[in-house]
PDB file of C-alpha atoms and ligand atoms in Angstrom:
ATOM      1  CA  MET A  70     -15.882  -7.053  -7.381  1.00 91.00           C
ATOM      2  CA  GLU A  71     -12.398  -5.660  -7.209  1.00 98.00           C
ATOM      3  CA  ARG A  72      -9.254  -6.414  -5.302  1.00 98.00           C
ATOM      4  CA  SER A  73      -6.398  -4.149  -4.303  1.00 98.00           C
ATOM      5  CA  LEU A  74      -3.032  -4.544  -2.727  1.00 99.00           C
ATOM      6  CA  VAL A  75      -2.513  -2.385   0.408  1.00 99.00           C
ATOM      7  CA  LEU A  76       0.659  -2.059   2.262  1.00 99.00           C
ATOM      8  CA  ILE A  77       1.199  -0.537   5.740  1.00 99.00           C
ATOM      9  CA  LYS A  78       4.480   1.262   5.061  1.00 99.00           C
ATOM     10  CA  PRO A  79       7.354   1.563   7.279  1.00 99.00           C
ATOM     11  CA  ASP A  80       6.647   4.922   8.832  1.00 99.00           C
ATOM     12  CA  ALA A  81       3.398   3.717   9.838  1.00 99.00           C
ATOM     13  CA  MET A  82       4.709   0.415  11.153  1.00 99.00           C
ATOM     14  CA  GLN A  83       7.234   2.362  13.243  1.00 98.00           C
ATOM     15  CA  ARG A  84       4.392   4.279  14.823  1.00 98.00           C
ATOM     16  CA  GLU A  85       2.097   1.282  15.561  1.00 98.00           C
ATOM     17  CA  LEU A  86      -0.511   2.366  12.904  1.00 98.00           C
ATOM     18  CA  ALA A  87      -1.117  -0.820  11.178  1.00 98.00           C
ATOM     19  CA  GLY A  88      -4.427  -1.498  12.937  1.00 98.00           C
ATOM     20  CA  THR A  89      -5.600   1.891  12.758  1.00 98.00           C
ATOM     21  CA  ILE A  90      -5.065   2.273   9.019  1.00 98.00           C
ATOM     22  CA  LEU A  91      -6.638  -1.263   8.262  1.00 98.00           C
ATOM     23  CA  SER A  92      -9.565  -0.227  10.242  1.00 98.00           C
ATOM     24  CA  ARG A  93     -10.243   2.900   8.130  1.00 98.00           C
ATOM     25  CA  PHE A  94     -10.575   0.621   5.018  1.00 98.00           C
ATOM     26  CA  GLN A  95     -12.726  -1.892   6.874  1.00 98.00           C
ATOM     27  CA  GLN A  96     -15.093   0.883   8.219  1.00 98.00           C
ATOM     28  CA  GLU A  97     -15.603   1.972   4.685  1.00 98.00           C
ATOM     29  CA  GLY A  98     -16.963  -1.602   3.805  1.00 98.00           C
ATOM     30  CA  LEU A  99     -13.753  -2.916   2.152  1.00 98.00           C
ATOM     31  CA  ARG A 100     -13.392  -6.633   3.032  1.00 98.00           C
ATOM     32  CA  LEU A 101     -10.067  -8.339   4.114  1.00 98.00           C
ATOM     33  CA  ALA A 102      -9.302 -11.172   1.606  1.00 98.00           C
ATOM     34  CA  ALA A 103      -5.516 -11.675   2.478  1.00 99.00           C
ATOM     35  CA  LEU A 104      -3.228 -10.429   5.223  1.00 98.00           C
ATOM     36  CA  LYS A 105       0.428 -11.020   6.136  1.00 98.00           C
ATOM     37  CA  MET A 106       3.504  -9.353   7.705  1.00 98.00           C
ATOM     38  CA  LEU A 107       6.701  -9.513   5.747  1.00 98.00           C
ATOM     39  CA  HIS A 108      10.112  -7.735   5.463  1.00 98.00           C
ATOM     40  CA  ILE A 109      10.257  -6.746   1.761  1.00 98.00           C
ATOM     41  CA  ASP A 110      13.756  -7.659   0.208  1.00 98.00           C
ATOM     42  CA  ARG A 111      15.538  -5.546  -2.491  1.00 98.00           C
ATOM     43  CA  ASP A 112      14.294  -7.905  -5.312  1.00 98.00           C
ATOM     44  CA  LEU A 113      10.557  -7.464  -4.297  1.00 98.00           C
ATOM     45  CA  ALA A 114      11.005  -3.852  -3.684  1.00 98.00           C
ATOM     46  CA  GLU A 115      12.435  -3.259  -7.135  1.00 98.00           C
ATOM     47  CA  ARG A 116       9.791  -5.336  -8.847  1.00 98.00           C
ATOM     48  CA  HIS A 117       7.123  -3.577  -6.939  1.00 98.00           C
ATOM     49  CA  TYR A 118       8.397  -0.155  -7.794  1.00 98.00           C
ATOM     50  CA  ALA A 119       9.706  -1.039 -11.226  1.00 98.00           C
ATOM     51  CA  VAL A 120       7.783   1.752 -13.012  1.00 97.00           C
ATOM     52  CA  HIS A 121       9.767   4.259 -10.792  1.00 98.00           C
ATOM     53  CA  ALA A 122      13.128   2.936 -11.812  1.00 98.00           C
ATOM     54  CA  GLY A 123      15.551   5.596 -12.860  1.00 96.00           C
ATOM     55  CA  LYS A 124      13.533   8.429 -11.043  1.00 98.00           C
ATOM     56  CA  PRO A 125      15.543  10.517  -8.639  1.00 98.00           C
ATOM     57  CA  PHE A 126      13.691   9.133  -5.557  1.00 98.00           C
ATOM     58  CA  PHE A 127      13.964   5.477  -6.670  1.00 98.00           C
ATOM     59  CA  ASN A 128      17.000   4.417  -4.676  1.00 98.00           C
ATOM     60  CA  ASP A 129      15.688   6.221  -1.474  1.00 98.00           C
ATOM     61  CA  LEU A 130      12.280   4.522  -1.992  1.00 98.00           C
ATOM     62  CA  ILE A 131      13.753   1.031  -2.145  1.00 98.00           C
ATOM     63  CA  LYS A 132      15.943   1.789   1.027  1.00 98.00           C
ATOM     64  CA  TYR A 133      12.772   3.036   2.862  1.00 98.00           C
ATOM     65  CA  ILE A 134      10.364   0.243   1.860  1.00 98.00           C
ATOM     66  CA  THR A 135      12.841  -2.430   2.951  1.00 99.00           C
ATOM     67  CA  SER A 136      13.788  -0.567   6.054  1.00 98.00           C
ATOM     68  CA  THR A 137      11.222  -2.432   8.288  1.00 98.00           C
ATOM     69  CA  PRO A 138       8.576  -5.245   7.916  1.00 98.00           C
ATOM     70  CA  VAL A 139       5.382  -4.133   6.482  1.00 99.00           C
ATOM     71  CA  VAL A 140       1.855  -5.363   6.595  1.00 99.00           C
ATOM     72  CA  ALA A 141       0.423  -6.364   3.258  1.00 99.00           C
ATOM     73  CA  ALA A 142      -3.227  -6.843   2.675  1.00 99.00           C
ATOM     74  CA  VAL A 143      -5.664  -7.712  -0.101  1.00 99.00           C
ATOM     75  CA  LEU A 144      -8.755  -5.806   0.224  1.00 98.00           C
ATOM     76  CA  GLU A 145     -11.917  -6.247  -1.830  1.00 98.00           C
ATOM     77  CA  GLY A 146     -15.141  -4.604  -2.750  1.00 98.00           C
ATOM     78  CA  GLU A 147     -17.024  -2.705  -5.334  1.00 98.00           C
ATOM     79  CA  LYS A 148     -14.681  -0.252  -7.046  1.00 98.00           C
ATOM     80  CA  ALA A 149     -12.070  -1.212  -4.321  1.00 98.00           C
ATOM     81  CA  VAL A 150      -9.136   0.263  -6.298  1.00 98.00           C
ATOM     82  CA  GLU A 151     -10.675   3.682  -6.647  1.00 98.00           C
ATOM     83  CA  ARG A 152     -12.201   3.874  -3.176  1.00 98.00           C
ATOM     84  CA  ILE A 153      -8.926   2.774  -1.561  1.00 99.00           C
ATOM     85  CA  ARG A 154      -7.036   5.542  -3.444  1.00 98.00           C
ATOM     86  CA  LYS A 155      -9.603   8.026  -2.148  1.00 98.00           C
ATOM     87  CA  ILE A 156      -9.457   6.825   1.404  1.00 98.00           C
ATOM     88  CA  MET A 157      -5.564   7.065   1.162  1.00 98.00           C
ATOM     89  CA  GLY A 158      -5.345  10.492  -0.210  1.00 98.00           C
ATOM     90  CA  ALA A 159      -2.750  12.098  -2.477  1.00 98.00           C
ATOM     91  CA  THR A 160       0.840  10.807  -2.552  1.00 98.00           C
ATOM     92  CA  ASP A 161       2.061  14.020  -0.817  1.00 98.00           C
ATOM     93  CA  PRO A 162       0.377  14.284   2.654  1.00 98.00           C
ATOM     94  CA  ALA A 163       0.605  17.985   2.426  1.00 98.00           C
ATOM     95  CA  ARG A 164      -1.666  17.963  -0.611  1.00 98.00           C
ATOM     96  CA  ALA A 165      -3.956  15.177   0.593  1.00 98.00           C
ATOM     97  CA  GLU A 166      -7.575  15.952   1.295  1.00 98.00           C
ATOM     98  CA  ALA A 167      -8.655  16.254   4.952  1.00 98.00           C
ATOM     99  CA  GLY A 168      -9.758  12.976   6.584  1.00 98.00           C
ATOM    100  CA  THR A 169      -7.553  10.939   4.270  1.00 98.00           C
ATOM    101  CA  ILE A 170      -4.968   8.403   5.905  1.00 98.00           C
ATOM    102  CA  ARG A 171      -1.998  10.101   4.390  1.00 98.00           C
ATOM    103  CA  LYS A 172      -3.343  13.610   5.528  1.00 98.00           C
ATOM    104  CA  ASP A 173      -3.776  12.258   9.008  1.00 98.00           C
ATOM    105  CA  PHE A 174      -0.724   9.824   9.289  1.00 98.00           C
ATOM    106  CA  GLY A 175       1.823  10.630   6.492  1.00 98.00           C
ATOM    107  CA  LEU A 176       5.062  12.357   7.278  1.00 98.00           C
ATOM    108  CA  ASP A 177       6.312  13.353   3.962  1.00 98.00           C
ATOM    109  CA  ILE A 178       5.951  12.582   0.207  1.00 98.00           C
ATOM    110  CA  GLN A 179       8.162   9.613   0.767  1.00 98.00           C
ATOM    111  CA  GLN A 180       6.996   8.300   4.252  1.00 98.00           C
ATOM    112  CA  ASN A 181       3.223   8.531   3.470  1.00 98.00           C
ATOM    113  CA  ALA A 182       1.936   5.641   5.578  1.00 99.00           C
ATOM    114  CA  VAL A 183       0.172   3.428   3.046  1.00 99.00           C
ATOM    115  CA  HIS A 184       0.385   1.888  -0.424  1.00 99.00           C
ATOM    116  CA  GLY A 185      -2.662   1.149  -2.551  1.00 98.00           C
ATOM    117  CA  SER A 186      -2.707  -0.196  -6.219  1.00 98.00           C
ATOM    118  CA  ASP A 187      -3.384   2.457  -8.713  1.00 98.00           C
ATOM    119  CA  SER A 188      -5.521   0.566 -11.313  1.00 98.00           C
ATOM    120  CA  VAL A 189      -7.220  -2.857 -11.563  1.00 98.00           C
ATOM    121  CA  GLU A 190      -4.466  -4.038 -13.883  1.00 98.00           C
ATOM    122  CA  THR A 191      -1.763  -2.950 -11.470  1.00 98.00           C
ATOM    123  CA  ALA A 192      -3.669  -4.531  -8.531  1.00 98.00           C
ATOM    124  CA  GLU A 193      -3.559  -8.001 -10.224  1.00 98.00           C
ATOM    125  CA  LYS A 194       0.147  -7.639 -10.791  1.00 98.00           C
ATOM    126  CA  GLU A 195       1.002  -6.458  -7.127  1.00 98.00           C
ATOM    127  CA  ILE A 196      -1.339  -8.969  -5.506  1.00 99.00           C
ATOM    128  CA  LYS A 197       0.671 -11.782  -7.245  1.00 98.00           C
ATOM    129  CA  LEU A 198       3.974 -10.352  -5.964  1.00 98.00           C
ATOM    130  CA  TYR A 199       2.887 -10.644  -2.400  1.00 99.00           C
ATOM    131  CA  PHE A 200       0.393 -13.479  -2.158  1.00 98.00           C
ATOM    132  CA  ALA A 201      -0.102 -16.976  -3.372  1.00 98.00           C
ATOM    133  CA  GLY A 202      -3.475 -18.014  -4.719  1.00 97.00           C
ATOM    134  CA  ASP A 203      -4.121 -20.037  -1.655  1.00 98.00           C
ATOM    135  CA  GLU A 204      -3.437 -17.157   0.655  1.00 98.00           C
ATOM    136  CA  ILE A 205      -6.441 -15.144  -0.633  1.00 98.00           C
ATOM    137  CA  PHE A 206      -9.731 -16.030   0.798  1.00 98.00           C
ATOM    138  CA  ASP A 207     -13.373 -15.883  -0.345  1.00 96.00           C
ATOM    139  CA  TYR A 208     -15.703 -16.126   2.594  1.00 96.00           C
TER     140      TYR A 208
HETATM  141  P1  LIG B  20       1.460   6.493  -4.938  1.00 56.48           P
HETATM  142  O1  LIG B  20       2.055   5.812  -3.779  1.00 56.48           O
HETATM  143  O2  LIG B  20       0.406   7.593  -4.441  1.00 56.48           O
HETATM  144  O3  LIG B  20       0.807   5.615  -6.037  1.00 56.48           O
HETATM  145  P2  LIG B  20       3.712   6.988  -6.775  1.00 56.48           P
HETATM  146  O4  LIG B  20       3.894   8.162  -7.576  1.00 56.48           O
HETATM  147  O5  LIG B  20       3.491   5.672  -7.305  1.00 56.48           O
HETATM  148  O6  LIG B  20       2.637   7.375  -5.548  1.00 56.48           O
HETATM  149  O7  LIG B  20       5.043   6.743  -5.895  1.00 56.48           O
HETATM  150  C1  LIG B  20       5.345   5.593  -5.285  1.00 56.48           C
HETATM  151  C2  LIG B  20       5.894   5.968  -3.803  1.00 56.48           C
HETATM  152  O8  LIG B  20       7.125   6.624  -4.019  1.00 56.48           O
HETATM  153  C3  LIG B  20       5.120   7.067  -3.133  1.00 56.48           C
HETATM  154  O9  LIG B  20       3.950   6.570  -2.222  1.00 56.48           O
HETATM  155  C4  LIG B  20       6.169   7.640  -2.234  1.00 56.48           C
HETATM  156  O10 LIG B  20       6.464   6.733  -1.056  1.00 56.48           O
HETATM  157  C5  LIG B  20       7.410   7.668  -3.157  1.00 56.48           C
HETATM  158  N1  LIG B  20       7.461   8.822  -3.758  1.00 56.48           N
HETATM  159  C6  LIG B  20       6.771   9.373  -4.802  1.00 56.48           C
HETATM  160  N2  LIG B  20       7.153  10.403  -5.259  1.00 56.48           N
HETATM  161  C7  LIG B  20       8.166  10.950  -4.527  1.00 56.48           C
HETATM  162  C8  LIG B  20       9.002  12.117  -4.469  1.00 56.48           C
HETATM  163  O11 LIG B  20       8.952  12.985  -5.339  1.00 56.48           O
HETATM  164  N3  LIG B  20       9.985  12.075  -3.494  1.00 56.48           N
HETATM  165  C9  LIG B  20      10.247  11.016  -2.787  1.00 56.48           C
HETATM  166  N4  LIG B  20       9.383   9.920  -2.712  1.00 56.48           N
HETATM  167  C10 LIG B  20       8.380   9.734  -3.568  1.00 56.48           C
HETATM  168 MG1  LIG B  21       1.812   4.380  -7.413  1.00 56.48          MG
END
């Protein structure tokens, strides 16, 4: 059983898509283990996206991800990380496969509706940034 961090990003929050996007994952059999709404501050944003520090889009990315509250979730299931990435689609909505969340709801390469961890190792780190142990449930 794997766990992954999912964020409903500001562009999707602005368009009331949080429930729709979460249900896409739930319909695919991914189980909700944790859920919260929060306004990411600069420090958390920089830690979350540390791997992108120094890239040309980094400052805009930090500004964007801190621009509105987001919904953060831990979703679990077999091969959850890989399945979630597939359901999300490619980073650039224009290049995402038909039927993916980013194809259907993403606006552009930055405002692409949803975040999902890119590996099991990253997922473990990201989940710790957003959730305390007692906020994650087994049921
Ligand atoms: P991912 O979200 O598909 O894992 P990453 O390459 O890890 O994509 O990039 C993290 C986030 O940074 C993207 O989801 C997107 O919001 C933003 N981003 C990535 N590449 C670009 C770019 O070339 N221009 C603007 N924003 C970008
Ligand atoms: Mg990534």
